[in-house]
Amino acid sequence: MSMYFYTVKCMLLDMEDSKFCSSCGRSVEAGMQFCPQCGMVISGSAADVEFKERQQEFNKAVGMVRRNWLIFLLAIYAIPVIITTIVALVDASNIANSIWVSDEFQKWITDHGYNYTKSDIQGFITTAAGLGLASGICATVSLVFVYKRRHWVIAVATCFIAAFLCFWSFFGIIIGILVGWMLVVSRDIFEDES
Ligand SMILES: [Zn+2]
């Protein structure tokens, strides 16, 4: 009977003190950092803890690089768009006038049989510039939240709204969707979400 208890005790102690390699399954003694059979880091050992810390530091550094890229991409879109659309809104009448008087434009409306007036042209410019300005402002809001690393959902939403508001520009919408997707997969760089 005492032999039986001894065996059970040994089994219990063994289960507590020794572990198994997560890679090859060999049993490893407590305090071992690497598996003597396959060289795998033993889970929970000092080497494993250090490895995980290094990995976290690396991921954080990669996240910061991604954040800087996002800020850069949003800024090179938002700044010129806001400036040009404000100029277009202020100067819509003159721009419409210069388009109106061009021979190519007159030929184009005659060829297509359109009945556009000069004020229609001004209306188109104002609408496109207004949408562009709203798009640039949305991209700026997204940029601010990326910079602050807060409110991932708002940053993603404003980026996609910025993309769809420039539906009249093929490249604008493609780049906007790509940056939006980059934001979707960069949730880890936002402090309140990770
Ligand atoms: Zn192993």
Short mmCIF file of N, CA and C and ligand atoms in Angstrom, two decimals:
data_model
loop_
_atom_site.label_atom_id
_atom_site.label_comp_id
_atom_site.label_asym_id
_atom_site.label_seq_id
_atom_site.Cartn_x
_atom_site.Cartn_y
_atom_site.Cartn_z
N MET A 1 0.82 -1.21 0.00
CA MET A 1 0.00 0.00 0.00
C MET A 1 0.85 1.26 0.00
N SER A 2 1.91 1.23 0.84
CA SER A 2 2.79 2.41 0.92
C SER A 2 3.52 2.61 -0.42
N MET A 3 3.79 1.52 -1.08
CA MET A 3 4.44 1.59 -2.40
C MET A 3 3.53 2.28 -3.40
N TYR A 4 2.23 1.96 -3.26
CA TYR A 4 1.24 2.54 -4.16
C TYR A 4 1.21 4.07 -3.98
N PHE A 5 1.16 4.53 -2.72
CA PHE A 5 1.14 5.97 -2.45
C PHE A 5 2.42 6.66 -2.94
N TYR A 6 3.52 5.91 -2.78
CA TYR A 6 4.81 6.46 -3.22
C TYR A 6 4.79 6.71 -4.73
N THR A 7 4.24 5.75 -5.45
CA THR A 7 4.18 5.87 -6.91
C THR A 7 3.30 7.05 -7.31
N VAL A 8 2.12 7.18 -6.64
CA VAL A 8 1.20 8.29 -6.93
C VAL A 8 1.88 9.62 -6.65
N LYS A 9 2.58 9.69 -5.50
CA LYS A 9 3.28 10.92 -5.11
C LYS A 9 4.33 11.30 -6.16
N CYS A 10 5.09 10.27 -6.60
CA CYS A 10 6.11 10.52 -7.62
C CYS A 10 5.48 11.03 -8.92
N MET A 11 4.35 10.45 -9.29
CA MET A 11 3.66 10.86 -10.51
C MET A 11 3.19 12.31 -10.41
N LEU A 12 2.62 12.66 -9.24
CA LEU A 12 2.12 14.02 -9.05
C LEU A 12 3.26 15.03 -9.10
N LEU A 13 4.37 14.68 -8.37
CA LEU A 13 5.54 15.58 -8.34
C LEU A 13 6.11 15.76 -9.74
N ASP A 14 6.13 14.63 -10.45
CA ASP A 14 6.67 14.65 -11.80
C ASP A 14 5.86 15.58 -12.70
N MET A 15 4.55 15.52 -12.52
CA MET A 15 3.67 16.36 -13.33
C MET A 15 3.88 17.84 -13.02
N GLU A 16 4.18 18.10 -11.73
CA GLU A 16 4.37 19.50 -11.34
C GLU A 16 5.72 20.04 -11.78
N ASP A 17 6.76 19.18 -11.58
CA ASP A 17 8.12 19.67 -11.77
C ASP A 17 8.63 19.60 -13.21
N SER A 18 8.14 18.67 -13.95
CA SER A 18 8.65 18.58 -15.31
C SER A 18 7.57 18.92 -16.31
N LYS A 19 8.06 19.43 -17.44
CA LYS A 19 7.13 19.81 -18.50
C LYS A 19 7.51 19.06 -19.76
N PHE A 20 6.79 19.38 -20.78
CA PHE A 20 7.09 18.73 -22.05
C PHE A 20 7.40 19.80 -23.10
N CYS A 21 8.28 19.44 -24.01
CA CYS A 21 8.62 20.36 -25.09
C CYS A 21 7.40 20.53 -25.99
N SER A 22 7.10 21.81 -26.32
CA SER A 22 5.92 22.07 -27.15
C SER A 22 6.15 21.66 -28.60
N SER A 23 7.43 21.43 -28.95
CA SER A 23 7.73 21.09 -30.34
C SER A 23 7.82 19.59 -30.57
N CYS A 24 8.67 18.89 -29.76
CA CYS A 24 8.88 17.46 -30.02
C CYS A 24 8.21 16.57 -28.98
N GLY A 25 7.76 17.16 -27.84
CA GLY A 25 7.05 16.38 -26.84
C GLY A 25 7.93 15.69 -25.81
N ARG A 26 9.25 15.87 -25.93
CA ARG A 26 10.17 15.25 -24.98
C ARG A 26 9.93 15.90 -23.61
N SER A 27 10.04 15.13 -22.53
CA SER A 27 9.86 15.72 -21.20
C SER A 27 11.14 16.48 -20.83
N VAL A 28 10.96 17.67 -20.26
CA VAL A 28 12.11 18.49 -19.89
C VAL A 28 12.05 18.84 -18.41
N GLU A 29 13.21 18.95 -17.78
CA GLU A 29 13.25 19.24 -16.35
C GLU A 29 13.03 20.72 -16.09
N ALA A 30 12.56 21.02 -14.87
CA ALA A 30 12.33 22.41 -14.48
C ALA A 30 13.65 23.18 -14.54
N GLY A 31 13.62 24.42 -14.99
CA GLY A 31 14.83 25.23 -15.07
C GLY A 31 15.52 25.16 -16.42
N MET A 32 15.14 24.17 -17.23
CA MET A 32 15.73 24.08 -18.58
C MET A 32 15.15 25.19 -19.46
N GLN A 33 16.04 25.80 -20.23
CA GLN A 33 15.58 26.88 -21.10
C GLN A 33 15.30 26.40 -22.52
N PHE A 34 16.08 25.40 -22.90
CA PHE A 34 15.91 24.88 -24.26
C PHE A 34 15.76 23.38 -24.21
N CYS A 35 15.01 22.82 -25.13
CA CYS A 35 14.81 21.38 -25.21
C CYS A 35 16.13 20.72 -25.63
N PRO A 36 16.61 19.72 -24.86
CA PRO A 36 17.89 19.08 -25.23
C PRO A 36 17.79 18.25 -26.52
N GLN A 37 16.58 17.93 -26.90
CA GLN A 37 16.41 17.10 -28.11
C GLN A 37 16.31 17.93 -29.39
N CYS A 38 15.42 18.97 -29.38
CA CYS A 38 15.21 19.72 -30.64
C CYS A 38 15.65 21.19 -30.55
N GLY A 39 15.99 21.68 -29.35
CA GLY A 39 16.49 23.04 -29.21
C GLY A 39 15.42 24.10 -29.07
N MET A 40 14.15 23.68 -29.00
CA MET A 40 13.03 24.62 -28.87
C MET A 40 13.08 25.31 -27.49
N VAL A 41 12.72 26.62 -27.48
CA VAL A 41 12.66 27.35 -26.21
C VAL A 41 11.53 26.76 -25.37
N ILE A 42 11.81 26.48 -24.07
CA ILE A 42 10.80 25.91 -23.20
C ILE A 42 9.85 27.01 -22.71
N SER A 43 8.57 26.79 -22.94
CA SER A 43 7.54 27.76 -22.57
C SER A 43 7.60 28.09 -21.08
N GLY A 44 7.62 29.39 -20.74
CA GLY A 44 7.64 29.82 -19.34
C GLY A 44 9.04 29.98 -18.77
N SER A 45 10.08 29.53 -19.50
CA SER A 45 11.46 29.67 -19.01
C SER A 45 11.92 31.12 -19.16
N ALA A 46 13.05 31.45 -18.51
CA ALA A 46 13.59 32.82 -18.59
C ALA A 46 13.86 33.22 -20.04
N ALA A 47 14.38 32.27 -20.82
CA ALA A 47 14.68 32.55 -22.24
C ALA A 47 13.39 32.85 -23.00
N ASP A 48 12.31 32.10 -22.66
CA ASP A 48 11.02 32.29 -23.32
C ASP A 48 10.45 33.67 -22.99
N VAL A 49 10.53 34.06 -21.70
CA VAL A 49 10.02 35.36 -21.27
C VAL A 49 10.78 36.48 -21.99
N GLU A 50 12.12 36.33 -22.05
CA GLU A 50 12.94 37.35 -22.71
C GLU A 50 12.61 37.43 -24.20
N PHE A 51 12.44 36.26 -24.82
CA PHE A 51 12.11 36.20 -26.25
C PHE A 51 10.79 36.92 -26.51
N LYS A 52 9.80 36.67 -25.66
CA LYS A 52 8.48 37.30 -25.84
C LYS A 52 8.56 38.81 -25.65
N GLU A 53 9.40 39.24 -24.69
CA GLU A 53 9.58 40.69 -24.47
C GLU A 53 10.20 41.35 -25.69
N ARG A 54 11.23 40.69 -26.26
CA ARG A 54 11.90 41.20 -27.47
C ARG A 54 10.91 41.30 -28.62
N GLN A 55 10.08 40.25 -28.73
CA GLN A 55 9.10 40.19 -29.80
C GLN A 55 8.10 41.34 -29.68
N GLN A 56 7.68 41.62 -28.44
CA GLN A 56 6.75 42.72 -28.20
C GLN A 56 7.37 44.06 -28.56
N GLU A 57 8.66 44.23 -28.17
CA GLU A 57 9.38 45.47 -28.50
C GLU A 57 9.48 45.64 -30.01
N PHE A 58 9.76 44.53 -30.70
CA PHE A 58 9.89 44.55 -32.16
C PHE A 58 8.55 44.94 -32.80
N ASN A 59 7.48 44.29 -32.33
CA ASN A 59 6.14 44.58 -32.88
C ASN A 59 5.76 46.04 -32.66
N LYS A 60 6.16 46.57 -31.49
CA LYS A 60 5.86 47.96 -31.17
C LYS A 60 6.61 48.90 -32.13
N ALA A 61 7.89 48.55 -32.40
CA ALA A 61 8.70 49.37 -33.31
C ALA A 61 8.12 49.32 -34.73
N VAL A 62 7.69 48.14 -35.16
CA VAL A 62 7.08 47.99 -36.49
C VAL A 62 5.78 48.80 -36.56
N GLY A 63 5.02 48.75 -35.46
CA GLY A 63 3.77 49.51 -35.37
C GLY A 63 4.00 51.00 -35.52
N MET A 64 5.09 51.50 -34.91
CA MET A 64 5.41 52.93 -34.99
C MET A 64 5.78 53.32 -36.42
N VAL A 65 6.49 52.43 -37.12
CA VAL A 65 6.86 52.70 -38.53
C VAL A 65 5.58 52.78 -39.37
N ARG A 66 4.66 51.84 -39.12
CA ARG A 66 3.39 51.82 -39.85
C ARG A 66 2.59 53.09 -39.56
N ARG A 67 2.62 53.51 -38.29
CA ARG A 67 1.90 54.73 -37.90
C ARG A 67 2.46 55.94 -38.65
N ASN A 68 3.81 56.04 -38.73
CA ASN A 68 4.43 57.16 -39.45
C ASN A 68 4.07 57.15 -40.92
N TRP A 69 4.01 55.95 -41.52
CA TRP A 69 3.63 55.83 -42.93
C TRP A 69 2.18 56.30 -43.13
N LEU A 70 1.31 55.89 -42.23
CA LEU A 70 -0.11 56.29 -42.33
C LEU A 70 -0.24 57.81 -42.23
N ILE A 71 0.49 58.41 -41.29
CA ILE A 71 0.44 59.87 -41.13
C ILE A 71 0.94 60.53 -42.40
N PHE A 72 2.04 60.00 -42.96
CA PHE A 72 2.62 60.56 -44.18
C PHE A 72 1.63 60.47 -45.36
N LEU A 73 1.04 59.28 -45.55
CA LEU A 73 0.11 59.08 -46.68
C LEU A 73 -1.13 59.96 -46.54
N LEU A 74 -1.67 60.06 -45.33
CA LEU A 74 -2.86 60.89 -45.11
C LEU A 74 -2.52 62.37 -45.32
N ALA A 75 -1.33 62.78 -44.89
CA ALA A 75 -0.93 64.19 -45.03
C ALA A 75 -0.69 64.57 -46.48
N ILE A 76 0.00 63.68 -47.25
CA ILE A 76 0.25 64.06 -48.66
C ILE A 76 -1.03 64.04 -49.48
N TYR A 77 -2.08 63.40 -48.96
CA TYR A 77 -3.38 63.49 -49.64
C TYR A 77 -4.11 64.75 -49.16
N ALA A 78 -4.27 64.88 -47.84
CA ALA A 78 -5.13 65.93 -47.27
C ALA A 78 -4.65 67.35 -47.56
N ILE A 79 -3.36 67.61 -47.38
CA ILE A 79 -2.87 68.99 -47.50
C ILE A 79 -3.09 69.57 -48.91
N PRO A 80 -2.59 68.91 -49.99
CA PRO A 80 -2.85 69.50 -51.33
C PRO A 80 -4.32 69.56 -51.69
N VAL A 81 -5.11 68.54 -51.26
CA VAL A 81 -6.54 68.52 -51.59
C VAL A 81 -7.25 69.70 -50.94
N ILE A 82 -6.96 69.95 -49.66
CA ILE A 82 -7.62 71.06 -48.96
C ILE A 82 -7.24 72.39 -49.62
N ILE A 83 -5.95 72.58 -49.93
CA ILE A 83 -5.51 73.84 -50.53
C ILE A 83 -6.15 74.03 -51.92
N THR A 84 -6.08 73.02 -52.78
CA THR A 84 -6.60 73.19 -54.15
C THR A 84 -8.13 73.35 -54.15
N THR A 85 -8.82 72.62 -53.27
CA THR A 85 -10.29 72.74 -53.29
C THR A 85 -10.74 74.09 -52.75
N ILE A 86 -10.03 74.64 -51.76
CA ILE A 86 -10.38 75.97 -51.25
C ILE A 86 -10.16 77.01 -52.36
N VAL A 87 -9.01 76.87 -53.06
CA VAL A 87 -8.72 77.79 -54.18
C VAL A 87 -9.82 77.67 -55.24
N ALA A 88 -10.22 76.42 -55.57
CA ALA A 88 -11.26 76.20 -56.58
C ALA A 88 -12.60 76.78 -56.15
N LEU A 89 -12.93 76.66 -54.86
CA LEU A 89 -14.21 77.20 -54.36
C LEU A 89 -14.21 78.73 -54.44
N VAL A 90 -13.09 79.33 -54.04
CA VAL A 90 -12.99 80.80 -54.04
C VAL A 90 -13.01 81.33 -55.48
N ASP A 91 -12.34 80.59 -56.36
CA ASP A 91 -12.12 81.06 -57.73
C ASP A 91 -13.04 80.37 -58.76
N ALA A 92 -14.11 79.71 -58.29
CA ALA A 92 -14.97 78.90 -59.17
C ALA A 92 -15.46 79.68 -60.39
N SER A 93 -15.83 80.93 -60.17
CA SER A 93 -16.37 81.74 -61.26
C SER A 93 -15.34 81.97 -62.36
N ASN A 94 -14.10 82.29 -61.96
CA ASN A 94 -13.03 82.51 -62.95
C ASN A 94 -12.65 81.23 -63.68
N ILE A 95 -12.61 80.11 -62.91
CA ILE A 95 -12.26 78.81 -63.52
C ILE A 95 -13.34 78.43 -64.55
N ALA A 96 -14.61 78.60 -64.14
CA ALA A 96 -15.72 78.29 -65.05
C ALA A 96 -15.62 79.13 -66.31
N ASN A 97 -15.25 80.38 -66.14
CA ASN A 97 -15.12 81.31 -67.26
C ASN A 97 -14.03 80.86 -68.23
N SER A 98 -12.87 80.48 -67.66
CA SER A 98 -11.75 80.09 -68.53
C SER A 98 -12.06 78.78 -69.27
N ILE A 99 -12.83 77.88 -68.62
CA ILE A 99 -13.23 76.64 -69.31
C ILE A 99 -14.23 76.99 -70.42
N TRP A 100 -15.15 77.86 -70.06
CA TRP A 100 -16.24 78.24 -70.97
C TRP A 100 -15.71 78.84 -72.28
N VAL A 101 -14.72 79.71 -72.17
CA VAL A 101 -14.22 80.41 -73.37
C VAL A 101 -13.27 79.57 -74.22
N SER A 102 -12.85 78.39 -73.68
CA SER A 102 -11.89 77.60 -74.47
C SER A 102 -12.59 76.95 -75.66
N ASP A 103 -11.89 76.93 -76.79
CA ASP A 103 -12.44 76.39 -78.04
C ASP A 103 -12.75 74.89 -77.91
N GLU A 104 -11.85 74.18 -77.22
CA GLU A 104 -12.05 72.73 -77.05
C GLU A 104 -13.36 72.44 -76.33
N PHE A 105 -13.64 73.24 -75.28
CA PHE A 105 -14.87 73.02 -74.51
C PHE A 105 -16.10 73.30 -75.38
N GLN A 106 -16.05 74.37 -76.11
CA GLN A 106 -17.18 74.72 -76.97
C GLN A 106 -17.41 73.64 -78.03
N LYS A 107 -16.30 73.11 -78.54
CA LYS A 107 -16.39 72.05 -79.54
C LYS A 107 -16.97 70.79 -78.90
N TRP A 108 -16.52 70.50 -77.65
CA TRP A 108 -16.96 69.30 -76.92
C TRP A 108 -18.47 69.33 -76.67
N ILE A 109 -18.99 70.50 -76.21
CA ILE A 109 -20.45 70.54 -75.94
C ILE A 109 -21.25 70.51 -77.25
N THR A 110 -20.70 71.09 -78.30
CA THR A 110 -21.40 71.05 -79.60
C THR A 110 -21.45 69.61 -80.12
N ASP A 111 -20.26 68.92 -80.02
CA ASP A 111 -20.16 67.53 -80.50
C ASP A 111 -21.12 66.60 -79.76
N HIS A 112 -21.28 66.84 -78.45
CA HIS A 112 -22.13 65.95 -77.64
C HIS A 112 -23.56 66.44 -77.53
N GLY A 113 -23.82 67.62 -78.03
CA GLY A 113 -25.18 68.17 -78.00
C GLY A 113 -25.66 68.55 -76.61
N TYR A 114 -24.70 68.90 -75.71
CA TYR A 114 -25.09 69.30 -74.35
C TYR A 114 -25.57 70.75 -74.33
N ASN A 115 -26.44 71.04 -73.36
CA ASN A 115 -26.93 72.42 -73.23
C ASN A 115 -26.38 73.10 -71.98
N TYR A 116 -25.13 72.82 -71.66
CA TYR A 116 -24.57 73.40 -70.44
C TYR A 116 -24.41 74.91 -70.57
N THR A 117 -24.74 75.59 -69.47
CA THR A 117 -24.49 77.03 -69.42
C THR A 117 -23.23 77.25 -68.58
N LYS A 118 -22.77 78.50 -68.57
CA LYS A 118 -21.58 78.82 -67.78
C LYS A 118 -21.82 78.58 -66.29
N SER A 119 -23.05 78.86 -65.84
CA SER A 119 -23.34 78.66 -64.41
C SER A 119 -23.41 77.16 -64.07
N ASP A 120 -23.79 76.32 -65.04
CA ASP A 120 -23.75 74.86 -64.81
C ASP A 120 -22.31 74.43 -64.53
N ILE A 121 -21.38 74.96 -65.36
CA ILE A 121 -19.97 74.61 -65.20
C ILE A 121 -19.48 75.04 -63.82
N GLN A 122 -19.87 76.25 -63.43
CA GLN A 122 -19.48 76.75 -62.11
C GLN A 122 -20.06 75.85 -61.01
N GLY A 123 -21.29 75.39 -61.22
CA GLY A 123 -21.93 74.48 -60.26
C GLY A 123 -21.17 73.17 -60.13
N PHE A 124 -20.73 72.63 -61.26
CA PHE A 124 -19.96 71.37 -61.23
C PHE A 124 -18.65 71.56 -60.45
N ILE A 125 -17.98 72.69 -60.73
CA ILE A 125 -16.70 72.97 -60.05
C ILE A 125 -16.93 73.08 -58.54
N THR A 126 -17.97 73.81 -58.16
CA THR A 126 -18.28 74.02 -56.74
C THR A 126 -18.61 72.69 -56.05
N THR A 127 -19.40 71.85 -56.72
CA THR A 127 -19.78 70.54 -56.13
C THR A 127 -18.54 69.66 -55.96
N ALA A 128 -17.74 69.54 -57.04
CA ALA A 128 -16.54 68.69 -56.98
C ALA A 128 -15.57 69.19 -55.92
N ALA A 129 -15.37 70.51 -55.88
CA ALA A 129 -14.44 71.09 -54.90
C ALA A 129 -14.97 70.92 -53.48
N GLY A 130 -16.30 71.07 -53.31
CA GLY A 130 -16.90 70.89 -51.98
C GLY A 130 -16.72 69.47 -51.48
N LEU A 131 -16.95 68.48 -52.36
CA LEU A 131 -16.75 67.07 -51.99
C LEU A 131 -15.28 66.81 -51.68
N GLY A 132 -14.41 67.40 -52.51
CA GLY A 132 -12.96 67.24 -52.30
C GLY A 132 -12.52 67.82 -50.96
N LEU A 133 -13.08 68.98 -50.64
CA LEU A 133 -12.72 69.63 -49.36
C LEU A 133 -13.19 68.76 -48.18
N ALA A 134 -14.43 68.24 -48.29
CA ALA A 134 -14.96 67.36 -47.23
C ALA A 134 -14.07 66.11 -47.10
N SER A 135 -13.62 65.58 -48.24
CA SER A 135 -12.73 64.42 -48.25
C SER A 135 -11.41 64.73 -47.55
N GLY A 136 -10.83 65.91 -47.89
CA GLY A 136 -9.57 66.33 -47.27
C GLY A 136 -9.71 66.51 -45.77
N ILE A 137 -10.87 67.06 -45.33
CA ILE A 137 -11.11 67.26 -43.89
C ILE A 137 -11.23 65.90 -43.19
N CYS A 138 -11.95 64.96 -43.81
CA CYS A 138 -12.08 63.60 -43.23
C CYS A 138 -10.70 62.93 -43.10
N ALA A 139 -9.87 63.08 -44.14
CA ALA A 139 -8.52 62.50 -44.09
C ALA A 139 -7.72 63.13 -42.96
N THR A 140 -7.92 64.44 -42.72
CA THR A 140 -7.21 65.14 -41.64
C THR A 140 -7.68 64.61 -40.27
N VAL A 141 -8.99 64.38 -40.13
CA VAL A 141 -9.52 63.84 -38.86
C VAL A 141 -8.89 62.46 -38.61
N SER A 142 -8.85 61.63 -39.67
CA SER A 142 -8.23 60.31 -39.57
C SER A 142 -6.77 60.43 -39.13
N LEU A 143 -6.05 61.37 -39.76
CA LEU A 143 -4.63 61.61 -39.45
C LEU A 143 -4.45 61.97 -37.97
N VAL A 144 -5.31 62.85 -37.47
CA VAL A 144 -5.20 63.29 -36.07
C VAL A 144 -5.36 62.10 -35.12
N PHE A 145 -6.34 61.20 -35.42
CA PHE A 145 -6.56 60.04 -34.54
C PHE A 145 -5.42 59.02 -34.65
N VAL A 146 -4.84 58.90 -35.86
CA VAL A 146 -3.67 58.01 -36.02
C VAL A 146 -2.51 58.58 -35.20
N TYR A 147 -2.30 59.89 -35.31
CA TYR A 147 -1.22 60.57 -34.58
C TYR A 147 -1.38 60.36 -33.08
N LYS A 148 -2.63 60.53 -32.59
CA LYS A 148 -2.89 60.39 -31.16
C LYS A 148 -3.00 58.92 -30.72
N ARG A 149 -3.05 58.02 -31.72
CA ARG A 149 -3.21 56.58 -31.47
C ARG A 149 -4.44 56.30 -30.61
N ARG A 150 -5.53 57.00 -30.95
CA ARG A 150 -6.77 56.81 -30.21
C ARG A 150 -7.94 56.67 -31.20
N HIS A 151 -9.00 55.98 -30.76
CA HIS A 151 -10.24 55.81 -31.54
C HIS A 151 -10.00 55.25 -32.94
N TRP A 152 -9.55 54.00 -32.95
CA TRP A 152 -9.29 53.28 -34.20
C TRP A 152 -10.52 53.29 -35.12
N VAL A 153 -11.70 53.07 -34.56
CA VAL A 153 -12.94 52.99 -35.35
C VAL A 153 -13.18 54.31 -36.11
N ILE A 154 -12.98 55.44 -35.42
CA ILE A 154 -13.19 56.76 -36.06
C ILE A 154 -12.13 56.97 -37.14
N ALA A 155 -10.89 56.60 -36.84
CA ALA A 155 -9.80 56.76 -37.81
C ALA A 155 -10.09 55.97 -39.09
N VAL A 156 -10.56 54.74 -38.95
CA VAL A 156 -10.89 53.89 -40.10
C VAL A 156 -12.08 54.48 -40.87
N ALA A 157 -13.14 54.84 -40.13
CA ALA A 157 -14.36 55.36 -40.76
C ALA A 157 -14.09 56.64 -41.54
N THR A 158 -13.36 57.60 -40.93
CA THR A 158 -13.11 58.87 -41.62
C THR A 158 -12.21 58.66 -42.84
N CYS A 159 -11.31 57.68 -42.77
CA CYS A 159 -10.45 57.40 -43.93
C CYS A 159 -11.28 56.87 -45.10
N PHE A 160 -12.21 55.94 -44.82
CA PHE A 160 -13.07 55.40 -45.89
C PHE A 160 -14.03 56.46 -46.42
N ILE A 161 -14.56 57.32 -45.53
CA ILE A 161 -15.44 58.40 -45.98
C ILE A 161 -14.65 59.33 -46.92
N ALA A 162 -13.39 59.63 -46.53
CA ALA A 162 -12.52 60.47 -47.37
C ALA A 162 -12.34 59.84 -48.75
N ALA A 163 -12.16 58.51 -48.78
CA ALA A 163 -11.98 57.80 -50.06
C ALA A 163 -13.23 57.91 -50.92
N PHE A 164 -14.41 57.67 -50.34
CA PHE A 164 -15.65 57.65 -51.12
C PHE A 164 -16.10 59.06 -51.52
N LEU A 165 -15.69 60.07 -50.76
CA LEU A 165 -16.03 61.45 -51.13
C LEU A 165 -15.25 61.91 -52.36
N CYS A 166 -14.17 61.21 -52.70
CA CYS A 166 -13.46 61.60 -53.93
C CYS A 166 -13.68 60.53 -54.99
N PHE A 167 -14.95 60.04 -55.06
CA PHE A 167 -15.33 59.02 -56.05
C PHE A 167 -15.11 59.50 -57.49
N TRP A 168 -15.05 60.82 -57.67
CA TRP A 168 -14.84 61.40 -59.01
C TRP A 168 -13.38 61.27 -59.46
N SER A 169 -12.51 60.87 -58.51
CA SER A 169 -11.10 60.67 -58.88
C SER A 169 -10.74 59.20 -58.67
N PHE A 170 -10.44 58.50 -59.76
CA PHE A 170 -10.12 57.07 -59.71
C PHE A 170 -8.95 56.79 -58.76
N PHE A 171 -7.85 57.56 -58.92
CA PHE A 171 -6.67 57.33 -58.09
C PHE A 171 -6.94 57.67 -56.63
N GLY A 172 -7.71 58.73 -56.44
CA GLY A 172 -8.06 59.15 -55.08
C GLY A 172 -8.76 58.03 -54.32
N ILE A 173 -9.75 57.43 -54.98
CA ILE A 173 -10.54 56.39 -54.29
C ILE A 173 -9.70 55.12 -54.08
N ILE A 174 -8.86 54.77 -55.04
CA ILE A 174 -8.01 53.57 -54.90
C ILE A 174 -7.02 53.75 -53.74
N ILE A 175 -6.34 54.91 -53.73
CA ILE A 175 -5.37 55.17 -52.66
C ILE A 175 -6.09 55.25 -51.31
N GLY A 176 -7.26 55.90 -51.30
CA GLY A 176 -8.03 56.01 -50.06
C GLY A 176 -8.41 54.65 -49.49
N ILE A 177 -8.85 53.73 -50.37
CA ILE A 177 -9.24 52.39 -49.92
C ILE A 177 -8.00 51.62 -49.42
N LEU A 178 -6.87 51.77 -50.11
CA LEU A 178 -5.64 51.09 -49.67
C LEU A 178 -5.20 51.58 -48.29
N VAL A 179 -5.23 52.92 -48.09
CA VAL A 179 -4.84 53.47 -46.78
C VAL A 179 -5.84 53.02 -45.72
N GLY A 180 -7.13 53.01 -46.09
CA GLY A 180 -8.17 52.56 -45.16
C GLY A 180 -7.94 51.12 -44.73
N TRP A 181 -7.56 50.28 -45.71
CA TRP A 181 -7.29 48.87 -45.41
C TRP A 181 -6.07 48.74 -44.49
N MET A 182 -5.04 49.56 -44.77
CA MET A 182 -3.83 49.58 -43.94
C MET A 182 -4.20 49.93 -42.49
N LEU A 183 -5.18 50.84 -42.34
CA LEU A 183 -5.65 51.23 -41.01
C LEU A 183 -6.42 50.08 -40.34
N VAL A 184 -7.22 49.36 -41.15
CA VAL A 184 -8.01 48.25 -40.61
C VAL A 184 -7.09 47.22 -39.96
N VAL A 185 -5.96 46.92 -40.62
CA VAL A 185 -5.04 45.89 -40.11
C VAL A 185 -4.02 46.46 -39.10
N SER A 186 -4.13 47.76 -38.80
CA SER A 186 -3.18 48.37 -37.86
C SER A 186 -3.83 48.72 -36.52
N ARG A 187 -4.79 47.92 -36.13
CA ARG A 187 -5.49 48.16 -34.87
C ARG A 187 -4.54 48.17 -33.68
N ASP A 188 -3.47 47.35 -33.78
CA ASP A 188 -2.51 47.21 -32.68
C ASP A 188 -1.77 48.50 -32.33
N ILE A 189 -1.69 49.45 -33.27
CA ILE A 189 -0.96 50.69 -32.95
C ILE A 189 -1.81 51.69 -32.17
N PHE A 190 -3.09 51.37 -32.00
CA PHE A 190 -3.98 52.27 -31.25
C PHE A 190 -4.02 51.86 -29.78
N GLU A 191 -3.72 52.82 -28.92
CA GLU A 191 -3.59 52.53 -27.48
C GLU A 191 -4.87 51.99 -26.85
N ASP A 192 -6.01 52.55 -27.26
CA ASP A 192 -7.27 52.17 -26.60
C ASP A 192 -7.85 50.87 -27.12
N GLU A 193 -7.24 50.28 -28.16
CA GLU A 193 -7.84 49.09 -28.76
C GLU A 193 -7.01 47.83 -28.52
N SER A 194 -5.70 48.01 -28.26
CA SER A 194 -4.85 46.80 -28.16
C SER A 194 -4.91 46.19 -26.77
ZN ZN B 1 11.92 19.41 -28.18
#
